[in-house]
Amino acid sequence: MVSPTPLQAFSGVPRPSAPEHRQAIVDGEKMTGAQALVRSLEDLGVKDVFGIPGGAILPVYDAINDNTSFRFVLTRHEQAAGHAAEGYAITTGRVGVCIVTSGPGATNVVTAIADANMDSVPLLVITGQVGVSAIGTDAFQEADIVGITYPVAKHSFLVTRAQDIPRVLTEAHYIANSGRPGPVVVDVTKTAQKELMYYSWPQRMILPGYNPVTKAHGHVLSEAAKLFEQSYRPVLYVGGGAVRSDAGAQVKTLAELVNAPIVTTLPARGLVSDRDAKVLGMPGMHGTIAATGAIQRSDLLVAIGARFDDRVTGDLNAFAPTARVIHIDIDPAEIGKNRQADVPIVGDVATVLDDLIVEIRRTQSIQGRPEHAAWWQQIDAWRKDYPNAYAESDDGSLAPQWVVEQLSDMANPLTIWVSGVGQHQMWASQFIDFQTPHSWISSGGLGTMGYGLPAALGACVGSERDFKGAKPVWLIDGDGSFQMNPQELATAFQEHMPIKVAILNNSTLGMVRQWQTLFYKQHYSQTDLFDGDDVPEESDIPDFVKLADAYRCVGMRVRTKDEAIAAIEKANAINDRPVLIDFRVWKDAMVWPMIAAGTSNDEVVYKPGVTPLKAGGAAPSTAVSSTTASSTAQQSTND
């Protein structure tokens, strides 16, 4: 038997012919539900809101006026409003808020809700809904958004009474930002928006059973400390949960205390500076050899706000085969989900680490610390023999990795880096020198193309709000990913956001093409985007420079290294409008290292023919030659 969705169940309740109830009269200021919604956001401390209006949410937009205390940013698409709220939340640590209409407006934002859910980003998504009497009638722009979002949101509310709006928004805001952060949907009927109610603040929440655990219980801390005492090859495997908990200082302290290397998943890049000698970079499918090798050879793996994602683990049965596991996570559902933990610790990462550090110091004062010299000798050998490297192109075009290096070297150290999804995302993670926490924004779990530009909008608003614009925002995007939400250049220009956009334009869907090269016998089905050097420049689709000009932004196209450096210098000097640089890069560039999906991390390929973690792997090399890189397709076919 299939259970009805919340709105189906609601519509199945018999409707009386007369009004069903009268709202209780309470002390408070009389206003409409729409006015109460706006007032509630103000009283919750919301400073910035993203969205776009429509019929079923118009009463709320009517209540937004010149006296409203929060800034409203009008995006050009509902999905972009959601991603902008994500970028804002990651930059500021506060709940990102967006307001959209019913039907297609609400369904458009579902991708952003799912993205935030996968990456544990706190969002408050307010959607309009048709009037109560129209629910279940297939009314114009009606969609069961509560039912649609239940599987991809932390929680979803349906509000049918104006008097409930302040309480529900209070609860939603708290749920979004407490425990494991995530998106919360509040679907507000037009009936509730237009009704009169009596507003009072603060509101008492009614959340029976919702009590997130923040401190570790029992003897788990002492058990964890004992494992450190017995470990000669420890590794700290740090994920996005540590970023959400703002636990960079604790992770760094723990690494120093137990003399362990730090490997960071994609969302956790920058939590501890890349210049720290203990940071090995990202592990897994496109991670560094040192990070992946350290995990595979570890005897103690300490998962800190990480969820053992398949892009990190590869074949789970062959992942870190000799390691005992300490797993720290605020979400008990994550512990044991993919890898059994020897010591499971449920709690807020920063709080748990504060307590664990005390316990380890107590244990070390009695037992001392194990010797790790041999372990670091192995790690340093991996770092020396297999650094991040790349091939120069064989056709005179720019190497995309070189472009990323120049962007990083020439940027303000406080820069917030944002990416879309694809090869450029991996190159950004590999070649940017991350120096500060909360400086990296990217779609991790869902891998949402089109995420980059709207997330950069949110980051820019957050930088202006909290840092007076002192943190510049650079977006590194691909030509395929960028084309999924380019309309937000209009928002960026209208809001005077000096976002810098670097498009690594290889005229193709690069990551898909890489897989087609390696695993589909070079059958490049539907990946060419018909722009770049293989067609006349006037036939480029689109011409990104003209597109930037159409949106009143600064556009530049570069083909040589000298042009690239000059363009980056110019972009860094412009602070009154968005800048877009179209970097023409090598179509055949690939992301190395690489582990084929579903295979053991021991199968990691540093470059074609070199498998450092396999017995009998080829000799180490510190450079990738153009010849071997361009022969990848033939070799993979032979393999």
Short mmCIF file of N, CA and C in Angstrom, two decimals, residues 4-149:
data_model
loop_
_atom_site.label_atom_id
_atom_site.label_comp_id
_atom_site.label_asym_id
_atom_site.label_seq_id
_atom_site.Cartn_x
_atom_site.Cartn_y
_atom_site.Cartn_z
N PRO A 4 -0.37 8.24 1.08
CA PRO A 4 -0.55 9.50 0.36
C PRO A 4 0.49 10.51 0.79
N THR A 5 0.80 11.44 -0.12
CA THR A 5 1.68 12.54 0.24
C THR A 5 0.93 13.47 1.19
N PRO A 6 1.65 14.36 1.89
CA PRO A 6 0.97 15.25 2.84
C PRO A 6 -0.18 16.05 2.23
N LEU A 7 0.02 16.58 1.02
CA LEU A 7 -1.07 17.37 0.44
C LEU A 7 -2.22 16.50 -0.03
N GLN A 8 -1.91 15.28 -0.51
CA GLN A 8 -2.99 14.36 -0.88
C GLN A 8 -3.83 14.02 0.34
N ALA A 9 -3.15 13.75 1.46
CA ALA A 9 -3.86 13.45 2.68
C ALA A 9 -4.70 14.65 3.13
N PHE A 10 -4.13 15.86 2.98
CA PHE A 10 -4.85 17.06 3.37
C PHE A 10 -6.10 17.23 2.51
N SER A 11 -5.95 17.01 1.20
CA SER A 11 -7.08 17.23 0.29
C SER A 11 -8.15 16.17 0.47
N GLY A 12 -7.81 15.04 1.15
CA GLY A 12 -8.79 14.00 1.38
C GLY A 12 -9.69 14.27 2.56
N VAL A 13 -9.39 15.29 3.34
CA VAL A 13 -10.22 15.63 4.50
C VAL A 13 -11.48 16.35 4.01
N PRO A 14 -12.67 15.89 4.43
CA PRO A 14 -13.91 16.55 3.98
C PRO A 14 -13.89 18.03 4.33
N ARG A 15 -14.36 18.85 3.37
CA ARG A 15 -14.39 20.29 3.59
C ARG A 15 -15.79 20.72 4.00
N PRO A 16 -15.92 21.41 5.11
CA PRO A 16 -17.24 21.94 5.48
C PRO A 16 -17.62 23.07 4.54
N SER A 17 -18.90 23.30 4.39
CA SER A 17 -19.36 24.35 3.49
C SER A 17 -19.15 25.73 4.09
N ALA A 18 -19.08 25.78 5.42
CA ALA A 18 -18.87 27.06 6.10
C ALA A 18 -17.45 27.10 6.65
N PRO A 19 -16.94 28.30 7.01
CA PRO A 19 -15.61 28.36 7.61
C PRO A 19 -15.49 27.42 8.79
N GLU A 20 -14.36 26.70 8.84
CA GLU A 20 -14.20 25.61 9.80
C GLU A 20 -13.93 26.11 11.21
N HIS A 21 -13.26 27.24 11.33
CA HIS A 21 -12.86 27.67 12.66
C HIS A 21 -12.65 29.18 12.67
N ARG A 22 -12.58 29.68 13.83
CA ARG A 22 -12.14 31.06 14.02
C ARG A 22 -10.79 31.03 14.73
N GLN A 23 -9.89 31.89 14.30
CA GLN A 23 -8.61 31.95 14.98
C GLN A 23 -8.79 32.51 16.39
N ALA A 24 -8.04 31.93 17.31
CA ALA A 24 -8.10 32.42 18.68
C ALA A 24 -7.56 33.84 18.75
N ILE A 25 -8.21 34.67 19.53
CA ILE A 25 -7.75 36.04 19.71
C ILE A 25 -6.70 36.04 20.81
N VAL A 26 -5.54 36.54 20.48
CA VAL A 26 -4.45 36.58 21.45
C VAL A 26 -3.89 37.98 21.51
N ASP A 27 -3.09 38.23 22.53
CA ASP A 27 -2.44 39.54 22.61
C ASP A 27 -1.43 39.66 21.49
N GLY A 28 -1.32 40.80 20.90
CA GLY A 28 -0.37 41.01 19.84
C GLY A 28 -0.85 42.06 18.86
N GLU A 29 0.01 42.36 17.89
CA GLU A 29 -0.30 43.36 16.88
C GLU A 29 -1.06 42.72 15.74
N LYS A 30 -2.16 43.32 15.35
CA LYS A 30 -2.99 42.76 14.29
C LYS A 30 -2.36 43.06 12.93
N MET A 31 -2.23 42.03 12.10
CA MET A 31 -1.65 42.18 10.77
C MET A 31 -2.02 40.97 9.94
N THR A 32 -1.67 41.01 8.66
CA THR A 32 -1.92 39.85 7.80
C THR A 32 -0.83 38.80 8.01
N GLY A 33 -1.11 37.59 7.56
CA GLY A 33 -0.11 36.54 7.63
C GLY A 33 1.14 36.89 6.84
N ALA A 34 0.96 37.55 5.69
CA ALA A 34 2.10 37.95 4.88
C ALA A 34 2.99 38.94 5.64
N GLN A 35 2.35 39.91 6.30
CA GLN A 35 3.12 40.86 7.09
C GLN A 35 3.82 40.15 8.26
N ALA A 36 3.15 39.17 8.82
CA ALA A 36 3.75 38.41 9.92
C ALA A 36 4.95 37.61 9.45
N LEU A 37 4.89 37.11 8.22
CA LEU A 37 6.01 36.36 7.68
C LEU A 37 7.25 37.25 7.55
N VAL A 38 7.05 38.44 7.00
CA VAL A 38 8.17 39.37 6.85
C VAL A 38 8.70 39.80 8.22
N ARG A 39 7.79 40.09 9.14
CA ARG A 39 8.21 40.50 10.49
C ARG A 39 8.97 39.37 11.19
N SER A 40 8.53 38.14 10.98
CA SER A 40 9.20 37.00 11.62
C SER A 40 10.63 36.87 11.13
N LEU A 41 10.84 37.03 9.83
CA LEU A 41 12.20 36.97 9.30
C LEU A 41 13.07 38.06 9.92
N GLU A 42 12.49 39.25 10.07
CA GLU A 42 13.26 40.33 10.69
C GLU A 42 13.60 39.99 12.14
N ASP A 43 12.63 39.46 12.87
CA ASP A 43 12.88 39.14 14.28
C ASP A 43 13.80 37.95 14.44
N LEU A 44 13.91 37.11 13.43
CA LEU A 44 14.86 36.00 13.46
C LEU A 44 16.28 36.46 13.15
N GLY A 45 16.43 37.73 12.78
CA GLY A 45 17.76 38.27 12.50
C GLY A 45 18.20 38.08 11.07
N VAL A 46 17.28 37.74 10.18
CA VAL A 46 17.63 37.55 8.77
C VAL A 46 18.01 38.90 8.16
N LYS A 47 19.16 38.94 7.50
CA LYS A 47 19.65 40.19 6.94
C LYS A 47 19.55 40.24 5.41
N ASP A 48 19.51 39.07 4.76
CA ASP A 48 19.51 39.03 3.30
C ASP A 48 18.61 37.89 2.83
N VAL A 49 17.83 38.15 1.79
CA VAL A 49 16.88 37.17 1.26
C VAL A 49 16.99 37.17 -0.26
N PHE A 50 16.88 36.00 -0.86
CA PHE A 50 16.95 35.85 -2.31
C PHE A 50 15.61 35.30 -2.81
N GLY A 51 15.26 35.63 -4.04
CA GLY A 51 14.02 35.07 -4.57
C GLY A 51 13.52 35.78 -5.80
N ILE A 52 12.29 35.39 -6.16
CA ILE A 52 11.61 35.96 -7.33
C ILE A 52 10.11 35.78 -7.10
N PRO A 53 9.29 36.80 -7.35
CA PRO A 53 7.87 36.72 -6.99
C PRO A 53 7.03 35.94 -8.00
N GLY A 54 5.80 35.67 -7.60
CA GLY A 54 4.81 35.01 -8.45
C GLY A 54 3.46 35.08 -7.76
N GLY A 55 2.42 34.63 -8.45
CA GLY A 55 1.06 34.84 -7.99
C GLY A 55 0.77 34.38 -6.58
N ALA A 56 1.16 33.14 -6.24
CA ALA A 56 0.76 32.56 -4.95
C ALA A 56 1.57 33.10 -3.77
N ILE A 57 2.59 33.89 -4.04
CA ILE A 57 3.38 34.46 -2.96
C ILE A 57 3.32 35.99 -2.97
N LEU A 58 2.46 36.55 -3.83
CA LEU A 58 2.40 38.02 -3.97
C LEU A 58 2.05 38.75 -2.68
N PRO A 59 1.17 38.23 -1.80
CA PRO A 59 0.92 38.96 -0.56
C PRO A 59 2.19 39.18 0.26
N VAL A 60 3.10 38.21 0.26
CA VAL A 60 4.36 38.35 1.00
C VAL A 60 5.22 39.43 0.35
N TYR A 61 5.30 39.41 -0.98
CA TYR A 61 6.11 40.42 -1.66
C TYR A 61 5.50 41.82 -1.48
N ASP A 62 4.18 41.86 -1.37
CA ASP A 62 3.53 43.15 -1.13
C ASP A 62 3.90 43.69 0.25
N ALA A 63 4.21 42.77 1.18
CA ALA A 63 4.58 43.19 2.53
C ALA A 63 6.05 43.61 2.64
N ILE A 64 6.83 43.36 1.59
CA ILE A 64 8.23 43.80 1.57
C ILE A 64 8.27 45.22 1.00
N ASN A 65 8.79 46.16 1.76
CA ASN A 65 8.80 47.56 1.32
C ASN A 65 10.10 48.23 1.74
N ASP A 66 10.16 49.53 1.58
CA ASP A 66 11.39 50.27 1.87
C ASP A 66 11.77 50.22 3.34
N ASN A 67 10.80 49.92 4.21
CA ASN A 67 11.08 49.86 5.64
C ASN A 67 11.51 48.48 6.11
N THR A 68 11.47 47.50 5.21
CA THR A 68 11.87 46.15 5.58
C THR A 68 13.37 46.14 5.88
N SER A 69 13.73 45.49 6.98
CA SER A 69 15.12 45.59 7.44
C SER A 69 16.07 44.69 6.68
N PHE A 70 15.58 43.63 6.03
CA PHE A 70 16.52 42.78 5.30
C PHE A 70 16.64 43.23 3.84
N ARG A 71 17.79 42.92 3.27
CA ARG A 71 18.04 43.19 1.86
C ARG A 71 17.41 42.08 1.02
N PHE A 72 16.70 42.46 -0.02
CA PHE A 72 16.14 41.45 -0.92
C PHE A 72 16.90 41.49 -2.25
N VAL A 73 17.37 40.32 -2.68
CA VAL A 73 18.10 40.20 -3.94
C VAL A 73 17.22 39.46 -4.94
N LEU A 74 16.83 40.16 -5.99
CA LEU A 74 15.98 39.58 -7.03
C LEU A 74 16.82 38.79 -8.01
N THR A 75 16.70 37.46 -7.96
CA THR A 75 17.40 36.62 -8.94
C THR A 75 16.53 36.48 -10.18
N ARG A 76 17.07 35.81 -11.19
CA ARG A 76 16.31 35.65 -12.43
C ARG A 76 15.74 34.24 -12.60
N HIS A 77 15.99 33.39 -11.60
CA HIS A 77 15.48 32.01 -11.66
C HIS A 77 15.40 31.49 -10.23
N GLU A 78 14.38 30.67 -9.96
CA GLU A 78 14.21 30.16 -8.61
C GLU A 78 15.34 29.23 -8.19
N GLN A 79 15.84 28.40 -9.09
CA GLN A 79 16.97 27.55 -8.74
C GLN A 79 18.15 28.41 -8.32
N ALA A 80 18.37 29.50 -9.04
CA ALA A 80 19.47 30.40 -8.71
C ALA A 80 19.26 31.03 -7.33
N ALA A 81 18.01 31.34 -6.98
CA ALA A 81 17.74 31.89 -5.65
C ALA A 81 18.17 30.90 -4.57
N GLY A 82 17.88 29.62 -4.79
CA GLY A 82 18.27 28.60 -3.82
C GLY A 82 19.77 28.45 -3.72
N HIS A 83 20.46 28.41 -4.86
CA HIS A 83 21.92 28.27 -4.83
C HIS A 83 22.58 29.52 -4.24
N ALA A 84 22.01 30.69 -4.51
CA ALA A 84 22.54 31.92 -3.92
C ALA A 84 22.42 31.88 -2.40
N ALA A 85 21.29 31.38 -1.92
CA ALA A 85 21.11 31.24 -0.47
C ALA A 85 22.13 30.25 0.09
N GLU A 86 22.47 29.20 -0.67
CA GLU A 86 23.50 28.26 -0.24
C GLU A 86 24.86 28.95 -0.12
N GLY A 87 25.25 29.69 -1.17
CA GLY A 87 26.53 30.38 -1.14
C GLY A 87 26.62 31.36 0.02
N TYR A 88 25.51 32.02 0.30
CA TYR A 88 25.45 32.96 1.42
C TYR A 88 25.62 32.23 2.74
N ALA A 89 24.93 31.09 2.89
CA ALA A 89 25.00 30.33 4.14
C ALA A 89 26.41 29.81 4.41
N ILE A 90 27.07 29.31 3.36
CA ILE A 90 28.42 28.78 3.53
C ILE A 90 29.40 29.89 3.88
N THR A 91 29.22 31.07 3.28
CA THR A 91 30.11 32.19 3.52
C THR A 91 29.95 32.76 4.92
N THR A 92 28.71 32.88 5.38
CA THR A 92 28.43 33.57 6.64
C THR A 92 28.22 32.64 7.83
N GLY A 93 27.88 31.38 7.58
CA GLY A 93 27.53 30.48 8.66
C GLY A 93 26.10 30.65 9.15
N ARG A 94 25.34 31.56 8.53
CA ARG A 94 23.95 31.75 8.92
C ARG A 94 23.02 31.01 7.96
N VAL A 95 21.75 30.96 8.32
CA VAL A 95 20.76 30.31 7.47
C VAL A 95 20.53 31.15 6.22
N GLY A 96 20.63 30.52 5.05
CA GLY A 96 20.28 31.19 3.81
C GLY A 96 18.78 31.13 3.59
N VAL A 97 18.20 32.23 3.12
CA VAL A 97 16.75 32.32 2.98
C VAL A 97 16.38 32.67 1.56
N CYS A 98 15.39 31.97 1.01
CA CYS A 98 14.86 32.36 -0.29
C CYS A 98 13.34 32.23 -0.28
N ILE A 99 12.68 33.06 -1.09
CA ILE A 99 11.21 33.10 -1.16
C ILE A 99 10.81 33.01 -2.62
N VAL A 100 10.02 31.99 -2.95
CA VAL A 100 9.57 31.79 -4.34
C VAL A 100 8.08 31.46 -4.34
N THR A 101 7.53 31.37 -5.52
CA THR A 101 6.10 31.14 -5.64
C THR A 101 5.79 29.65 -5.74
N SER A 102 4.52 29.35 -6.00
CA SER A 102 4.05 27.96 -6.04
C SER A 102 4.35 27.33 -7.40
N GLY A 103 3.92 26.08 -7.57
CA GLY A 103 3.99 25.41 -8.86
C GLY A 103 5.40 25.36 -9.42
N PRO A 104 5.61 25.90 -10.62
CA PRO A 104 6.94 25.84 -11.25
C PRO A 104 7.98 26.60 -10.47
N GLY A 105 7.59 27.67 -9.77
CA GLY A 105 8.56 28.39 -8.94
C GLY A 105 9.09 27.49 -7.85
N ALA A 106 8.20 26.76 -7.21
CA ALA A 106 8.61 25.86 -6.14
C ALA A 106 9.38 24.66 -6.68
N THR A 107 8.92 24.10 -7.80
CA THR A 107 9.65 22.93 -8.33
C THR A 107 11.02 23.33 -8.86
N ASN A 108 11.17 24.56 -9.35
CA ASN A 108 12.48 25.02 -9.81
C ASN A 108 13.51 25.04 -8.69
N VAL A 109 13.08 25.31 -7.47
CA VAL A 109 14.02 25.42 -6.36
C VAL A 109 14.34 24.06 -5.74
N VAL A 110 13.68 23.00 -6.20
CA VAL A 110 13.90 21.68 -5.60
C VAL A 110 15.35 21.23 -5.77
N THR A 111 15.97 21.52 -6.91
CA THR A 111 17.37 21.12 -7.11
C THR A 111 18.27 21.76 -6.06
N ALA A 112 18.05 23.02 -5.76
CA ALA A 112 18.85 23.68 -4.73
C ALA A 112 18.59 23.07 -3.35
N ILE A 113 17.34 22.69 -3.09
CA ILE A 113 17.02 22.05 -1.81
C ILE A 113 17.76 20.72 -1.70
N ALA A 114 17.71 19.92 -2.76
CA ALA A 114 18.42 18.63 -2.75
C ALA A 114 19.92 18.83 -2.61
N ASP A 115 20.46 19.84 -3.27
CA ASP A 115 21.88 20.13 -3.18
C ASP A 115 22.27 20.49 -1.75
N ALA A 116 21.48 21.35 -1.12
CA ALA A 116 21.76 21.77 0.26
C ALA A 116 21.64 20.59 1.21
N ASN A 117 20.71 19.70 0.95
CA ASN A 117 20.52 18.54 1.81
C ASN A 117 21.74 17.63 1.76
N MET A 118 22.27 17.41 0.55
CA MET A 118 23.44 16.55 0.40
C MET A 118 24.68 17.15 1.07
N ASP A 119 24.81 18.48 1.03
CA ASP A 119 26.00 19.13 1.57
C ASP A 119 25.78 19.76 2.94
N SER A 120 24.65 19.47 3.57
CA SER A 120 24.36 19.95 4.93
C SER A 120 24.47 21.46 5.04
N VAL A 121 23.77 22.15 4.15
CA VAL A 121 23.77 23.63 4.14
C VAL A 121 22.44 24.11 4.72
N PRO A 122 22.47 25.00 5.72
CA PRO A 122 21.22 25.46 6.35
C PRO A 122 20.46 26.45 5.46
N LEU A 123 19.29 26.04 5.02
CA LEU A 123 18.43 26.90 4.19
C LEU A 123 17.04 26.97 4.78
N LEU A 124 16.41 28.12 4.61
CA LEU A 124 14.99 28.29 4.88
C LEU A 124 14.35 28.67 3.55
N VAL A 125 13.60 27.74 2.97
CA VAL A 125 12.99 27.95 1.66
C VAL A 125 11.49 28.15 1.85
N ILE A 126 11.03 29.36 1.56
CA ILE A 126 9.62 29.70 1.72
C ILE A 126 8.97 29.68 0.34
N THR A 127 7.92 28.88 0.19
CA THR A 127 7.21 28.78 -1.08
C THR A 127 5.76 29.18 -0.91
N GLY A 128 5.21 29.79 -1.93
CA GLY A 128 3.78 30.07 -1.92
C GLY A 128 2.99 28.83 -2.28
N GLN A 129 1.74 28.79 -1.87
CA GLN A 129 0.85 27.68 -2.21
C GLN A 129 -0.53 28.24 -2.47
N VAL A 130 -1.30 27.55 -3.30
CA VAL A 130 -2.66 28.01 -3.60
C VAL A 130 -3.48 28.04 -2.32
N GLY A 131 -4.64 28.69 -2.39
CA GLY A 131 -5.51 28.78 -1.23
C GLY A 131 -5.97 27.42 -0.72
N VAL A 132 -6.33 27.38 0.54
CA VAL A 132 -6.71 26.11 1.17
C VAL A 132 -7.83 25.41 0.41
N SER A 133 -8.82 26.13 -0.02
CA SER A 133 -9.96 25.51 -0.70
C SER A 133 -9.58 24.98 -2.08
N ALA A 134 -8.46 25.44 -2.64
CA ALA A 134 -8.05 25.00 -3.97
C ALA A 134 -7.07 23.82 -3.94
N ILE A 135 -6.57 23.48 -2.75
CA ILE A 135 -5.61 22.38 -2.65
C ILE A 135 -6.27 21.07 -3.08
N GLY A 136 -5.59 20.36 -3.95
CA GLY A 136 -6.10 19.08 -4.43
C GLY A 136 -7.03 19.19 -5.62
N THR A 137 -7.21 20.40 -6.17
CA THR A 137 -8.13 20.57 -7.30
C THR A 137 -7.39 20.77 -8.62
N ASP A 138 -6.07 20.61 -8.61
CA ASP A 138 -5.25 20.92 -9.78
C ASP A 138 -5.42 22.37 -10.19
N ALA A 139 -5.44 23.23 -9.20
CA ALA A 139 -5.57 24.67 -9.45
C ALA A 139 -4.34 25.18 -10.20
N PHE A 140 -4.48 26.37 -10.78
CA PHE A 140 -3.39 26.97 -11.53
C PHE A 140 -2.15 27.10 -10.65
N GLN A 141 -1.03 26.61 -11.14
CA GLN A 141 0.26 26.63 -10.46
C GLN A 141 0.21 25.97 -9.08
N GLU A 142 -0.56 24.90 -8.99
CA GLU A 142 -0.55 24.10 -7.77
C GLU A 142 0.43 22.94 -7.94
N ALA A 143 1.25 22.70 -6.93
CA ALA A 143 2.13 21.54 -6.90
C ALA A 143 2.31 21.14 -5.44
N ASP A 144 2.35 19.85 -5.20
CA ASP A 144 2.51 19.34 -3.84
C ASP A 144 3.97 19.46 -3.42
N ILE A 145 4.39 20.67 -3.08
CA ILE A 145 5.79 20.91 -2.80
C ILE A 145 6.22 20.24 -1.50
N VAL A 146 5.31 20.11 -0.54
CA VAL A 146 5.66 19.40 0.70
C VAL A 146 5.95 17.94 0.38
N GLY A 147 5.10 17.32 -0.40
CA GLY A 147 5.34 15.93 -0.78
C GLY A 147 6.56 15.76 -1.65
N ILE A 148 6.78 16.72 -2.56
CA ILE A 148 7.93 16.65 -3.47
C ILE A 148 9.24 16.76 -2.69
N THR A 149 9.27 17.62 -1.69
CA THR A 149 10.54 17.90 -1.00
C THR A 149 10.79 17.01 0.20
#
